């Protein structure tokens, strides 16, 4: 019996379950079988079909979760660009106002304690919102000047949206990881179901190796290692 490799993709597992189900359908009306043998095939087919259905559902969920996370990563990237612009707007407001074009001015150094605006906007994607939040808090304490209100409001809005999207992305990535784990468990369940079905068929058809092997995908002659399929326990020539 040939089993899909443990690390093979789900479509390889589907190939094995589809082959098994096709073989079961092919033997369903075989005139050479007894009613008891047909019943054994139906029973073994139910074991494989059940595991195949679970894996198919897990694949759908994982694909949806992966796509959702990908979209949110793109959205968060857009928010980072906008947050950068708002941070620079605060810097420009201070530079063109009370700092008198000097980054060494006490007000500028107070607001941008972790570095200049350019350095802040080069921070890691997930770290920048916290840096921007501290900038906003310090900027709010600066004495009012003509451009302050607009720059402060712009950074506040950008920051709120960045946090919202980042939280959504964190949840989506957690869901993707969970869905990926479920898909892996689904694959392992398919392997176990195929092994169980193999044992059931061997018991129902003693000495009829060719018939039993017809339910399982066989590696083509000359297939190389790493092709995504490997022999399992009970593997026969």
Coordinates of C-alpha atoms in Angstrom, one line a residue, residues 59-73 172 175-176 179 183:
X59 CA -8.7 23.0 3.2
X60 CA -11.5 25.5 2.4
X61 CA -11.2 27.1 5.9
X62 CA -7.4 27.4 5.7
X63 CA -7.6 28.9 2.2
X64 CA -10.1 31.5 3.3
X65 CA -8.1 32.3 6.5
X66 CA -4.9 32.6 4.5
X67 CA -6.5 35.0 1.9
X68 CA -8.1 37.1 4.7
X69 CA -4.7 37.4 6.4
X70 CA -3.0 38.4 3.2
X71 CA -5.5 41.1 2.5
X72 CA -5.1 42.5 6.0
X73 CA -1.4 42.5 5.7
X172 CA -6.6 36.8 11.2
X175 CA -7.1 32.1 12.7
X176 CA -4.8 31.2 9.8
X179 CA -6.7 26.6 10.3
X183 CA -5.6 21.0 7.9

